[in-house]
PDB file of C-alpha atoms and ligand atoms in Angstrom:
ATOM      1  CA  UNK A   6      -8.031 -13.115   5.236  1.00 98.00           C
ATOM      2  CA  UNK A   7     -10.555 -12.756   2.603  1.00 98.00           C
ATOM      3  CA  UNK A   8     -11.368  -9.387   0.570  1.00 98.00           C
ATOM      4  CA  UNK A   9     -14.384  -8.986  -0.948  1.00 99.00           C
ATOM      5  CA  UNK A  10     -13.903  -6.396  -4.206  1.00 98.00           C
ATOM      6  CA  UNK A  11     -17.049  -4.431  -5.578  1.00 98.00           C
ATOM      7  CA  UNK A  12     -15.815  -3.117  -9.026  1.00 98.00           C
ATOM      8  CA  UNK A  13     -17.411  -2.907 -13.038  1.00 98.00           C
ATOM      9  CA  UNK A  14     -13.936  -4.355 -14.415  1.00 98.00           C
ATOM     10  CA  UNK A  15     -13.440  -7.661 -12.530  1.00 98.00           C
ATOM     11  CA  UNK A  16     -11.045  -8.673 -14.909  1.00 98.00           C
ATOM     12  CA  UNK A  17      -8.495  -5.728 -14.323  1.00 98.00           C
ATOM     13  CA  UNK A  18      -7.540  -7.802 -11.331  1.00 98.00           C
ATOM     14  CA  UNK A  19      -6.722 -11.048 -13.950  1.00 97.00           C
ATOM     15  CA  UNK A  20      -2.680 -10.687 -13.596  1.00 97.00           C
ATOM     16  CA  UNK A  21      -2.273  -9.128 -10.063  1.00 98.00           C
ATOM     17  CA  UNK A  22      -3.753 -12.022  -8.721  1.00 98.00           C
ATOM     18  CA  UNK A  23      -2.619 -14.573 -10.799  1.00 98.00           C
ATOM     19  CA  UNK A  24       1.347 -13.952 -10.311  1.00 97.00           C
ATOM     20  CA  UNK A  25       3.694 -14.273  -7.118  1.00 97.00           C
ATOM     21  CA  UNK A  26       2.939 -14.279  -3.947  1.00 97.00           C
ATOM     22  CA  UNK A  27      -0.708 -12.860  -4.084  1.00 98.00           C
ATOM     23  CA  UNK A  28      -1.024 -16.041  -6.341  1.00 98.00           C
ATOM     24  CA  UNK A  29       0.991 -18.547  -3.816  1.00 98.00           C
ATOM     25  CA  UNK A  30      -1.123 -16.841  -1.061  1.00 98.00           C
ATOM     26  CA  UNK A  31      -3.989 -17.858  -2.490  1.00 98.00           C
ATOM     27  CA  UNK A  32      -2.828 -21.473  -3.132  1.00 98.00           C
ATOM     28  CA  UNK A  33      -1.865 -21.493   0.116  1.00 98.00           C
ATOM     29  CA  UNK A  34      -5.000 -20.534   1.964  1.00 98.00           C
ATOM     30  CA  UNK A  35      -3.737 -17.659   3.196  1.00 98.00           C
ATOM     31  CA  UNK A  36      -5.907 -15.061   1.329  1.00 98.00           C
ATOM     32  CA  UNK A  37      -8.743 -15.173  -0.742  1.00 98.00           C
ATOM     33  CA  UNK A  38      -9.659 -12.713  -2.950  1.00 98.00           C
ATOM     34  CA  UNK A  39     -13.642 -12.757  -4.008  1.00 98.00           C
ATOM     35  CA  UNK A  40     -14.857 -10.093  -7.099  1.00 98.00           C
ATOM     36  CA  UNK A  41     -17.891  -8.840  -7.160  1.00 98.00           C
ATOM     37  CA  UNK A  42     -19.334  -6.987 -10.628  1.00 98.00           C
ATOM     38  CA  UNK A  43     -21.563  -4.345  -9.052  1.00 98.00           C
ATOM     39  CA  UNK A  44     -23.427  -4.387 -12.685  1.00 98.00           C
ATOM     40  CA  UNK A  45     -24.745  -7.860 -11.523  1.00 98.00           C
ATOM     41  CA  UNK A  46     -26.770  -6.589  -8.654  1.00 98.00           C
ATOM     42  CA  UNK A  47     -28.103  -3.736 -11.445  1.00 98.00           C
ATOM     43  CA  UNK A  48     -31.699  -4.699 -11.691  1.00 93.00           C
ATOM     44  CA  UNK A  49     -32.751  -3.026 -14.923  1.00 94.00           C
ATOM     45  CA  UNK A  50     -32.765  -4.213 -18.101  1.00 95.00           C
ATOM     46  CA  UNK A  51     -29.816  -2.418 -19.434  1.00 96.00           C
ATOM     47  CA  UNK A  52     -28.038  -2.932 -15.897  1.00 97.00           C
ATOM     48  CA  UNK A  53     -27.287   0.658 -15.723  1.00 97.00           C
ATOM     49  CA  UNK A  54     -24.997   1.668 -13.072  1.00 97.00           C
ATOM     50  CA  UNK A  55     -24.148   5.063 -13.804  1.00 97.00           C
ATOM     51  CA  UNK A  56     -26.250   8.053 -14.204  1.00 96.00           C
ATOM     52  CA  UNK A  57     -25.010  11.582 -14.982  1.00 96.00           C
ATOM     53  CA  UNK A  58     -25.063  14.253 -11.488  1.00 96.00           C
ATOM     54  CA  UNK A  59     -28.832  16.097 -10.494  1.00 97.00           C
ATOM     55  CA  UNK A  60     -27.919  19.581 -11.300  1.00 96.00           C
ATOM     56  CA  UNK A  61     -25.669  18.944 -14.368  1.00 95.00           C
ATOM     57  CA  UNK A  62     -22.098  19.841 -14.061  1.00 91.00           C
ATOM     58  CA  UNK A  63     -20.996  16.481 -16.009  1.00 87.00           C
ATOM     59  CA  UNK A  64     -19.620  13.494 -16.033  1.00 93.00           C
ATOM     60  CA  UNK A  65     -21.347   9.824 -14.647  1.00 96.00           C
ATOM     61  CA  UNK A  66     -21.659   9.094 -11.168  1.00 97.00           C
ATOM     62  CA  UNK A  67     -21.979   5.646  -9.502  1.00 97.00           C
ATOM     63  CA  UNK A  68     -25.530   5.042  -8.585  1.00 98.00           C
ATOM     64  CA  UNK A  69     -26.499   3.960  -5.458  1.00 98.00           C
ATOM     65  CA  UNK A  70     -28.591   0.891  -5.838  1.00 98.00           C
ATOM     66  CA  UNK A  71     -26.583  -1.441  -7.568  1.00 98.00           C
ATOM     67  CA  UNK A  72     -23.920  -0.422  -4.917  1.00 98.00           C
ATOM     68  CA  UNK A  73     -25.958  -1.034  -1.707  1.00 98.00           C
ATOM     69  CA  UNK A  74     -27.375  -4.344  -3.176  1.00 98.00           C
ATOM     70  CA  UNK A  75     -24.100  -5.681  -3.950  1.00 98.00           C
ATOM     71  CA  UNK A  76     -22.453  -4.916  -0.660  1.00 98.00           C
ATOM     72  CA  UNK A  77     -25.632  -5.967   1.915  1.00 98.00           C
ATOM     73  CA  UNK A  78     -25.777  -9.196  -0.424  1.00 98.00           C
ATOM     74  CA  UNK A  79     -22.119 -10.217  -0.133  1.00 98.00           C
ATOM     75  CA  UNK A  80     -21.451  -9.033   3.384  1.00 98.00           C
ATOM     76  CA  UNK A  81     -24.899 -10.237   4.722  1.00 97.00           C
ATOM     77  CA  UNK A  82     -24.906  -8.154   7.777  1.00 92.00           C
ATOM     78  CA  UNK A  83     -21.918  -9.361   8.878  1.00 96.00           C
ATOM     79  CA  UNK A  84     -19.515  -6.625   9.935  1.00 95.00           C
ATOM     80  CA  UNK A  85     -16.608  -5.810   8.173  1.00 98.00           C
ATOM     81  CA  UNK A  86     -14.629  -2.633   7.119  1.00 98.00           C
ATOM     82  CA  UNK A  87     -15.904  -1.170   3.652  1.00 98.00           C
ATOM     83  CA  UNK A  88     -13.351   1.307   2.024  1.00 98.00           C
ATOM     84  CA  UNK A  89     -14.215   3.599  -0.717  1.00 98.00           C
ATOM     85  CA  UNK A  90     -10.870   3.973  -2.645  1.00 98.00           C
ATOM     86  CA  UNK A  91     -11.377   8.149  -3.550  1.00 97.00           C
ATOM     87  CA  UNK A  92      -9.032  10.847  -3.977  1.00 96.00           C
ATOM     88  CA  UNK A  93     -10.694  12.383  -1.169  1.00 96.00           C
ATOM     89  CA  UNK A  94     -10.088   9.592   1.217  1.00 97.00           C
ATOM     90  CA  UNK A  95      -7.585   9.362   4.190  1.00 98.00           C
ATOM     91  CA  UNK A  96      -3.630   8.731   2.646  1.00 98.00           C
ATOM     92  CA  UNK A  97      -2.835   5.330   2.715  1.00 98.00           C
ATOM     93  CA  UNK A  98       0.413   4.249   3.964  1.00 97.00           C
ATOM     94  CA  UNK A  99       2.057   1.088   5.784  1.00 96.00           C
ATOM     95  CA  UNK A 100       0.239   2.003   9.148  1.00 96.00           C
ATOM     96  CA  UNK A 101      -2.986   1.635   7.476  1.00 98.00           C
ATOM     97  CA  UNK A 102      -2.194  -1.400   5.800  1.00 98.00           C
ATOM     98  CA  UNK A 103      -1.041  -3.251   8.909  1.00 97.00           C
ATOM     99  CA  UNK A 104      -4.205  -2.027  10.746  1.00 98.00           C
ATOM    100  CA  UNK A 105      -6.570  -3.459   7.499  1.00 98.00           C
ATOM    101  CA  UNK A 106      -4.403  -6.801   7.632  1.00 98.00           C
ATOM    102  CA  UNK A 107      -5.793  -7.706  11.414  1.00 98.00           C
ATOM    103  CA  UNK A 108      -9.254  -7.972   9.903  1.00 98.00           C
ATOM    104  CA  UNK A 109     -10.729 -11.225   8.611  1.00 98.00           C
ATOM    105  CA  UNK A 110     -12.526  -9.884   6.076  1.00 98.00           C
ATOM    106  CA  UNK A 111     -12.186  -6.366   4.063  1.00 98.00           C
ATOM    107  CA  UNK A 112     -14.731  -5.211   1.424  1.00 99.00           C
ATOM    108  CA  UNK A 113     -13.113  -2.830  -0.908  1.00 99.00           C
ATOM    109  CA  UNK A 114     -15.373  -0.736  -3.204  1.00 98.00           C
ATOM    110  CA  UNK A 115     -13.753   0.636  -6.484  1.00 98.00           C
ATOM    111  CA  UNK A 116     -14.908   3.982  -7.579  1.00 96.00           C
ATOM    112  CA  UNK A 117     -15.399   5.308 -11.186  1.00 90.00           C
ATOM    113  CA  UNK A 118     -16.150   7.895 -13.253  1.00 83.00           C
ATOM    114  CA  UNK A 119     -16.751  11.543 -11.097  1.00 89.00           C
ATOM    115  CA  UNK A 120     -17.272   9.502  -8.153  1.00 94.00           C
ATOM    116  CA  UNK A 121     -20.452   7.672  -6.429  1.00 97.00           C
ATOM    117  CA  UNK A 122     -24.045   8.571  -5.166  1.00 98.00           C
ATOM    118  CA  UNK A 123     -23.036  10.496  -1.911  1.00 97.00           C
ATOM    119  CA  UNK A 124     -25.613   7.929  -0.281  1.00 98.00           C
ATOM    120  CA  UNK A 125     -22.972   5.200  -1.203  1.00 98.00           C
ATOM    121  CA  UNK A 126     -20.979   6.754   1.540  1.00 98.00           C
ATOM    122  CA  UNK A 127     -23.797   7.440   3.955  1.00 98.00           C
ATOM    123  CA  UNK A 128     -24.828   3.592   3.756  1.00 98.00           C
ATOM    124  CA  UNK A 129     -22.056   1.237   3.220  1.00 98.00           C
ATOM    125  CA  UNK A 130     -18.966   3.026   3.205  1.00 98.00           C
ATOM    126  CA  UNK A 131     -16.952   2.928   6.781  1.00 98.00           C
ATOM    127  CA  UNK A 132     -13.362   3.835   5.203  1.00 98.00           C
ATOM    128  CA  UNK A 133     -11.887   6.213   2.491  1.00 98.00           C
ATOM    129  CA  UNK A 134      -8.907   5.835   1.386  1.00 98.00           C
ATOM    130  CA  UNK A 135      -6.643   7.607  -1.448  1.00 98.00           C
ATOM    131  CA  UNK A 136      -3.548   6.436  -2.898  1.00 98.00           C
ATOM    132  CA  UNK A 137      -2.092   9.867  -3.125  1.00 97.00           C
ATOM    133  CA  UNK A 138      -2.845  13.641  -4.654  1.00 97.00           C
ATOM    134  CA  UNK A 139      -3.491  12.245  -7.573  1.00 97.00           C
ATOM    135  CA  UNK A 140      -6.381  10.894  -9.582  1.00 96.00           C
ATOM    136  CA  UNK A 141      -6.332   7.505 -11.018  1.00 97.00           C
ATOM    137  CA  UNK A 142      -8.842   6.493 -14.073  1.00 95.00           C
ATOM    138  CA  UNK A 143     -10.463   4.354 -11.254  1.00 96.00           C
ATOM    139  CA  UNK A 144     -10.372   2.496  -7.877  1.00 98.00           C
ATOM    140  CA  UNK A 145      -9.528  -0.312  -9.223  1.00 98.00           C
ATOM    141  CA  UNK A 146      -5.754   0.105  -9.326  1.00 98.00           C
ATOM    142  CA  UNK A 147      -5.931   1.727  -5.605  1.00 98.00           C
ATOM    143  CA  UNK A 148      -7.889  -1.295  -5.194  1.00 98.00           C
ATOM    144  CA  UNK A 149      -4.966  -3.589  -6.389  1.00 98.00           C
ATOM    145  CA  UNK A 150      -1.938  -1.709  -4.765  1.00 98.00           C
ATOM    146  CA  UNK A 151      -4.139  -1.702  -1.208  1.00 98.00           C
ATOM    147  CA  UNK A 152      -4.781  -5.292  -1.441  1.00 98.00           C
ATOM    148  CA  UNK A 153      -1.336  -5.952  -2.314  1.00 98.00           C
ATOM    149  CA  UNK A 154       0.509  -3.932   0.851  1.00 98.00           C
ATOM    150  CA  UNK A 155      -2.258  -5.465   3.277  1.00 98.00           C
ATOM    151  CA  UNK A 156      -1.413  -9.104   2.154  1.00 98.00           C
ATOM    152  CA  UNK A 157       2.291  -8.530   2.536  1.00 97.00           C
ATOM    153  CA  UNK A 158       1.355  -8.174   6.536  1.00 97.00           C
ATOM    154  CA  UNK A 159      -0.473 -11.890   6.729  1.00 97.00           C
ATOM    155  CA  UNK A 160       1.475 -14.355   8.608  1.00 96.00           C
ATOM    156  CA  UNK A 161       3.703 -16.604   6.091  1.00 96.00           C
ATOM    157  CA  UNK A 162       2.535 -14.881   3.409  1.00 96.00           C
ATOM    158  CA  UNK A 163       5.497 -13.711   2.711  1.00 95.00           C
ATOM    159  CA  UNK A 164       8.684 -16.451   2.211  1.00 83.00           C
ATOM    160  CA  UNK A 165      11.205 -14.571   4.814  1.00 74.00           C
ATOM    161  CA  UNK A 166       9.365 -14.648   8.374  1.00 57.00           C
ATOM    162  CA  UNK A 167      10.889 -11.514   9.125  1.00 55.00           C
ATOM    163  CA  UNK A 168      11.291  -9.401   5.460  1.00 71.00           C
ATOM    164  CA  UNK A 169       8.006  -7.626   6.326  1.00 73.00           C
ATOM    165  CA  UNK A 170       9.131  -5.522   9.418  1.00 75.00           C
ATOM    166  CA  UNK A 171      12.720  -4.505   7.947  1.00 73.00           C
ATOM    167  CA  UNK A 172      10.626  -3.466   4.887  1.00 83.00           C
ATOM    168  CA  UNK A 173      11.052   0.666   4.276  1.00 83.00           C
ATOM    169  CA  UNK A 174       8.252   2.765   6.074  1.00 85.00           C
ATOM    170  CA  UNK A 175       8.010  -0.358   9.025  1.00 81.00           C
ATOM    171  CA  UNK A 176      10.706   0.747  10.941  1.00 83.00           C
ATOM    172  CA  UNK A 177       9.612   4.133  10.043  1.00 90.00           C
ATOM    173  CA  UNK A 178      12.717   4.607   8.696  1.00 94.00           C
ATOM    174  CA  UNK A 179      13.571   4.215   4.932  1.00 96.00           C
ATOM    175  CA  UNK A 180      15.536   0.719   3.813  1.00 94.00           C
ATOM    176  CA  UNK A 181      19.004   1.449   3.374  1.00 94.00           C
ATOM    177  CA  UNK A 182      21.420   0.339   0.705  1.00 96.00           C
ATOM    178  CA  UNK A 183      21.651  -3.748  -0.118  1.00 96.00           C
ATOM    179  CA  UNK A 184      24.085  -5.639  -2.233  1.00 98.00           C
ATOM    180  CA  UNK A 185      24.534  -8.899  -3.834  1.00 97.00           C
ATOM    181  CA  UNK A 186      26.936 -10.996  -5.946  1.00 97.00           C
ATOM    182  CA  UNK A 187      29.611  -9.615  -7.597  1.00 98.00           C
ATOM    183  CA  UNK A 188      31.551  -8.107  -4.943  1.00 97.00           C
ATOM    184  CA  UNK A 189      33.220  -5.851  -7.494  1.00 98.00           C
ATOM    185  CA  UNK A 190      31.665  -4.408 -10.679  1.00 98.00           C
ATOM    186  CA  UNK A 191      32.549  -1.743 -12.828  1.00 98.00           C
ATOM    187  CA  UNK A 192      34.934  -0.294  -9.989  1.00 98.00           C
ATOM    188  CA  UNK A 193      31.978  -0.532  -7.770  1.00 98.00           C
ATOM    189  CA  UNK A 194      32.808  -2.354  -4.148  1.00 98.00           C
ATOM    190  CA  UNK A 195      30.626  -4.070  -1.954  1.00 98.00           C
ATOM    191  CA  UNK A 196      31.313  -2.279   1.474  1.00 98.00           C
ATOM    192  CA  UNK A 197      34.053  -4.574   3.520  1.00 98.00           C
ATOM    193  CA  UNK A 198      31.661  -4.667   6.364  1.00 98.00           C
ATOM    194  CA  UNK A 199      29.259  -6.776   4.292  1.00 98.00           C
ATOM    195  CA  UNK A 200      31.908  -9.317   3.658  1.00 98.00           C
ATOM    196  CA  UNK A 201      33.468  -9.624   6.672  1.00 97.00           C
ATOM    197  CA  UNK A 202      30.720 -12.082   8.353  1.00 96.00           C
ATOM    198  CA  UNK A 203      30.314 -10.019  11.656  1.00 98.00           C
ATOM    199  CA  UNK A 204      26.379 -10.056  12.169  1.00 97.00           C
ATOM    200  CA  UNK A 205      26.631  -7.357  14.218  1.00 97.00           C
ATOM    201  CA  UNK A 206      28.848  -5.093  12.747  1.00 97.00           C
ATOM    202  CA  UNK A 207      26.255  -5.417   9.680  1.00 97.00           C
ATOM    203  CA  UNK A 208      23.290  -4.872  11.369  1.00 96.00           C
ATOM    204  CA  UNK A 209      24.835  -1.562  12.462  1.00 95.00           C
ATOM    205  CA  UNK A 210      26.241  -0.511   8.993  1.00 96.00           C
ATOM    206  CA  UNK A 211      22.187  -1.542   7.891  1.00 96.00           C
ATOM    207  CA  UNK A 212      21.125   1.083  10.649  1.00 94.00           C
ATOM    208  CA  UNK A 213      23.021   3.150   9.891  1.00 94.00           C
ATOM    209  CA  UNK A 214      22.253   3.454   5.944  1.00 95.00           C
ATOM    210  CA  UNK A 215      18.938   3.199   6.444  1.00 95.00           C
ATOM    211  CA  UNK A 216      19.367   6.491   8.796  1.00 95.00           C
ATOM    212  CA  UNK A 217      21.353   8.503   6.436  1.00 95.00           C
ATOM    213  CA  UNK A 218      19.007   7.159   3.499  1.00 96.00           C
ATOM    214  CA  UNK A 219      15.777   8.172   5.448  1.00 96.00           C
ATOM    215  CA  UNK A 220      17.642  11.840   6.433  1.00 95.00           C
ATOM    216  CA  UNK A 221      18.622  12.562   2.899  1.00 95.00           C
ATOM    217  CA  UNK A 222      15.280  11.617   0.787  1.00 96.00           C
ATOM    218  CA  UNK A 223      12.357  11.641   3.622  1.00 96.00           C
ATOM    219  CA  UNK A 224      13.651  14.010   6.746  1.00 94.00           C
ATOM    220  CA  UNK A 225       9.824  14.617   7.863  1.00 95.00           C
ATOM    221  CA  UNK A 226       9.957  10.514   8.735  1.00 95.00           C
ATOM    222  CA  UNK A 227      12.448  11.181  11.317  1.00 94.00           C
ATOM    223  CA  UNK A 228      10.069  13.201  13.389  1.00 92.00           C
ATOM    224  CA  UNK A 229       8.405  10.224  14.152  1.00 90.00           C
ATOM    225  CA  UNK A 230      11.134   7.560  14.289  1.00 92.00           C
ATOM    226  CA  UNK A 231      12.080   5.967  17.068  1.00 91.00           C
ATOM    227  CA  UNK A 232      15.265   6.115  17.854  1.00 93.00           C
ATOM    228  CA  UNK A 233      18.414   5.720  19.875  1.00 93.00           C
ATOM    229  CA  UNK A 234      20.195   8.076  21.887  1.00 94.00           C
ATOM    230  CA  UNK A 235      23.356   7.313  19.289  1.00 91.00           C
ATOM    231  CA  UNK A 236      21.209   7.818  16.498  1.00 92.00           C
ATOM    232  CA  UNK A 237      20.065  11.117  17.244  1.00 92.00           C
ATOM    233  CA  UNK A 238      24.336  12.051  17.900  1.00 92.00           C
ATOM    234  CA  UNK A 239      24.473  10.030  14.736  1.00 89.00           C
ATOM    235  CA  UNK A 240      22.504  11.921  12.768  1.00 91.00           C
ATOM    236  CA  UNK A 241      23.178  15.306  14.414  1.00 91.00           C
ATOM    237  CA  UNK A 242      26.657  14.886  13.020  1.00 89.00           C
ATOM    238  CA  UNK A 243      25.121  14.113   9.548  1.00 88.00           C
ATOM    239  CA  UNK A 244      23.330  17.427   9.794  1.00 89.00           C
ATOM    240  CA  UNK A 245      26.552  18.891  10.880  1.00 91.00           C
ATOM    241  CA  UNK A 246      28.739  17.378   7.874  1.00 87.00           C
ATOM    242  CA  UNK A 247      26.010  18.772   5.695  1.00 86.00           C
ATOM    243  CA  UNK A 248      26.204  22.012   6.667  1.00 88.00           C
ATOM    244  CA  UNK A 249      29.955  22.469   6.839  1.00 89.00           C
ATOM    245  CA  UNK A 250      29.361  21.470   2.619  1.00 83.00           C
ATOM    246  CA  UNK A 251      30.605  17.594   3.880  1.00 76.00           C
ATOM    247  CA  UNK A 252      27.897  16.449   1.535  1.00 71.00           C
ATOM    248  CA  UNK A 253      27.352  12.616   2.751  1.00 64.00           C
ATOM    249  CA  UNK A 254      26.733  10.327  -0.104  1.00 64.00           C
ATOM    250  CA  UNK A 255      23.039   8.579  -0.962  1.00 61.00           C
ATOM    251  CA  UNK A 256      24.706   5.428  -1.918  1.00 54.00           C
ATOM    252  CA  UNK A 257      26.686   3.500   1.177  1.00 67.00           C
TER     253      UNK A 257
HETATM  254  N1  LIG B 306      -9.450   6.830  -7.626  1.00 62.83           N
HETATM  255  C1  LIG B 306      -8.985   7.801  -8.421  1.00 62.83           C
HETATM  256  N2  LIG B 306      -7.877   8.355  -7.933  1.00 62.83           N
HETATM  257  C2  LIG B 306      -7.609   7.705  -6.764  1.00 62.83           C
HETATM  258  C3  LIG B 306      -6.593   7.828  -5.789  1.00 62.83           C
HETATM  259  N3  LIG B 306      -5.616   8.727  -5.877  1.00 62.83           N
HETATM  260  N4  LIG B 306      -6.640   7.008  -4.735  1.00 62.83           N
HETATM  261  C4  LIG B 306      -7.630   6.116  -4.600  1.00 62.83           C
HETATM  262  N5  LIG B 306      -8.609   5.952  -5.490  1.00 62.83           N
HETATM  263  C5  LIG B 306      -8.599   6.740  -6.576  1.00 62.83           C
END
């Protein structure tokens, strides 16, 4: 898959890309990650690409030249999703990043400052998208985290063929609880059932925590969850436990 980035700080992208698995992906083929200044496709002599708002109110937008130059050159006509990153834009979330990851190219276009030319939006943008109800100094960390949570869904990008769909949000249930070496620490135990070698006694107990995980911290995820006939007695007797003051404990 190859992303195309449109941003004024190129080099903010230096150590995501040069670490890990975004790096081995790239090594491997497997992604390519192009930047694009937009202040290269300025044409002026200062290579201005922001301007303050018509009708004051203050601040620097993104102007709209350098923008539509930049994109048309680089994508040359060839169609391809653009997204805005914008705290207006559409929530991103795992969904979204699967759907972005069955493209074969993705533009990504980092806004600044108050925001871009509406006319930005009218000619290249096809996508906004928002990290969250926050706002960010720029797009170019939405930029980052986006890029990073689309890549994770390329084939053999990541080293365990199937770490991907038991990932939290996947399943669209929450990841439950995991352990590792020691079995015992600080009084702490590593739940028998772990131990014990029984595949699929663990991936039960996993089910299970993940369940009681995704009830306690994200209950509106369960609305959409699919899931068993046993899970929904399961987790009607959680609710039942709660309510009787049987408090069940985050950690399995
Ligand atoms: N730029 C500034 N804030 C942002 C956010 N929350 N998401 C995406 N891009 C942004």
């Amino acid at each position: 898959m190859r992303f195309e980035i449109f941003t004024l700080f190129p080099a903010m992208f230096e150590g995501v890309l040069t670490e890990s698995i975004l790096k081995r992906a790239q090594a491997r083929g497997l992604l390519h990650v192009a930047l694009h200044n937009i202040r290269d496709y300025a044409t002026d002599k200062h290579q201005v690409t922001d301007e303050p708002p018509y009708g004051g109110g203050g601040g620097m937008l993104m102007k709209v030249e350098p923008i539509v130059r930049a994109v048309e050159s680089v994508l040359g006509g060839e169609s391809a999703p653009v997204i805005l990153t914008t705290p207006q834009g559409q929530r991103f979330d795992q969904r979204m990043a699967a759907d972005f990851a069955t493209y074969p190219r993705l533009a990504i276009l980092c806004g600044r400052y108050e925001g871009v030319d509406e006319r930005v939006r009218r000619l290249v943008v096809t996508h906004e998208v928002s990290l969250g109800d926050y706002v960010l100094t720029g797009g170019e960390l939405a930029a980052m985290v986006m890029l990073d949570a689309i890549a994770r869904h390329l084939p053999n990008v990541l080293g365990n063929a199937d770490s991907a769909p038991n990932d939290s949000h996947s399943s669209g249930l929450l990841e439950g609880a995991h352990y590792t070496r020691p079995p015992e620490f600080r009084g702490l135990r590593v739940p028998a059932v772990l131990l014990e070698g029984d595949h699929g006694a663990v991936a039960r107990w996993r089910r299970q925590s993940a369940l009681r995980r995704t009830w306690l911290r994200r209950p509106d995820l369960l609305l959409n969850a699919a899931l068993s006939e046993a899970e929904r007695y399961a987790l009607g007797q959680l609710a039942a436990d709660w309510s009787r003051g049987e408090r069940a404990e985050d950690a399995d």
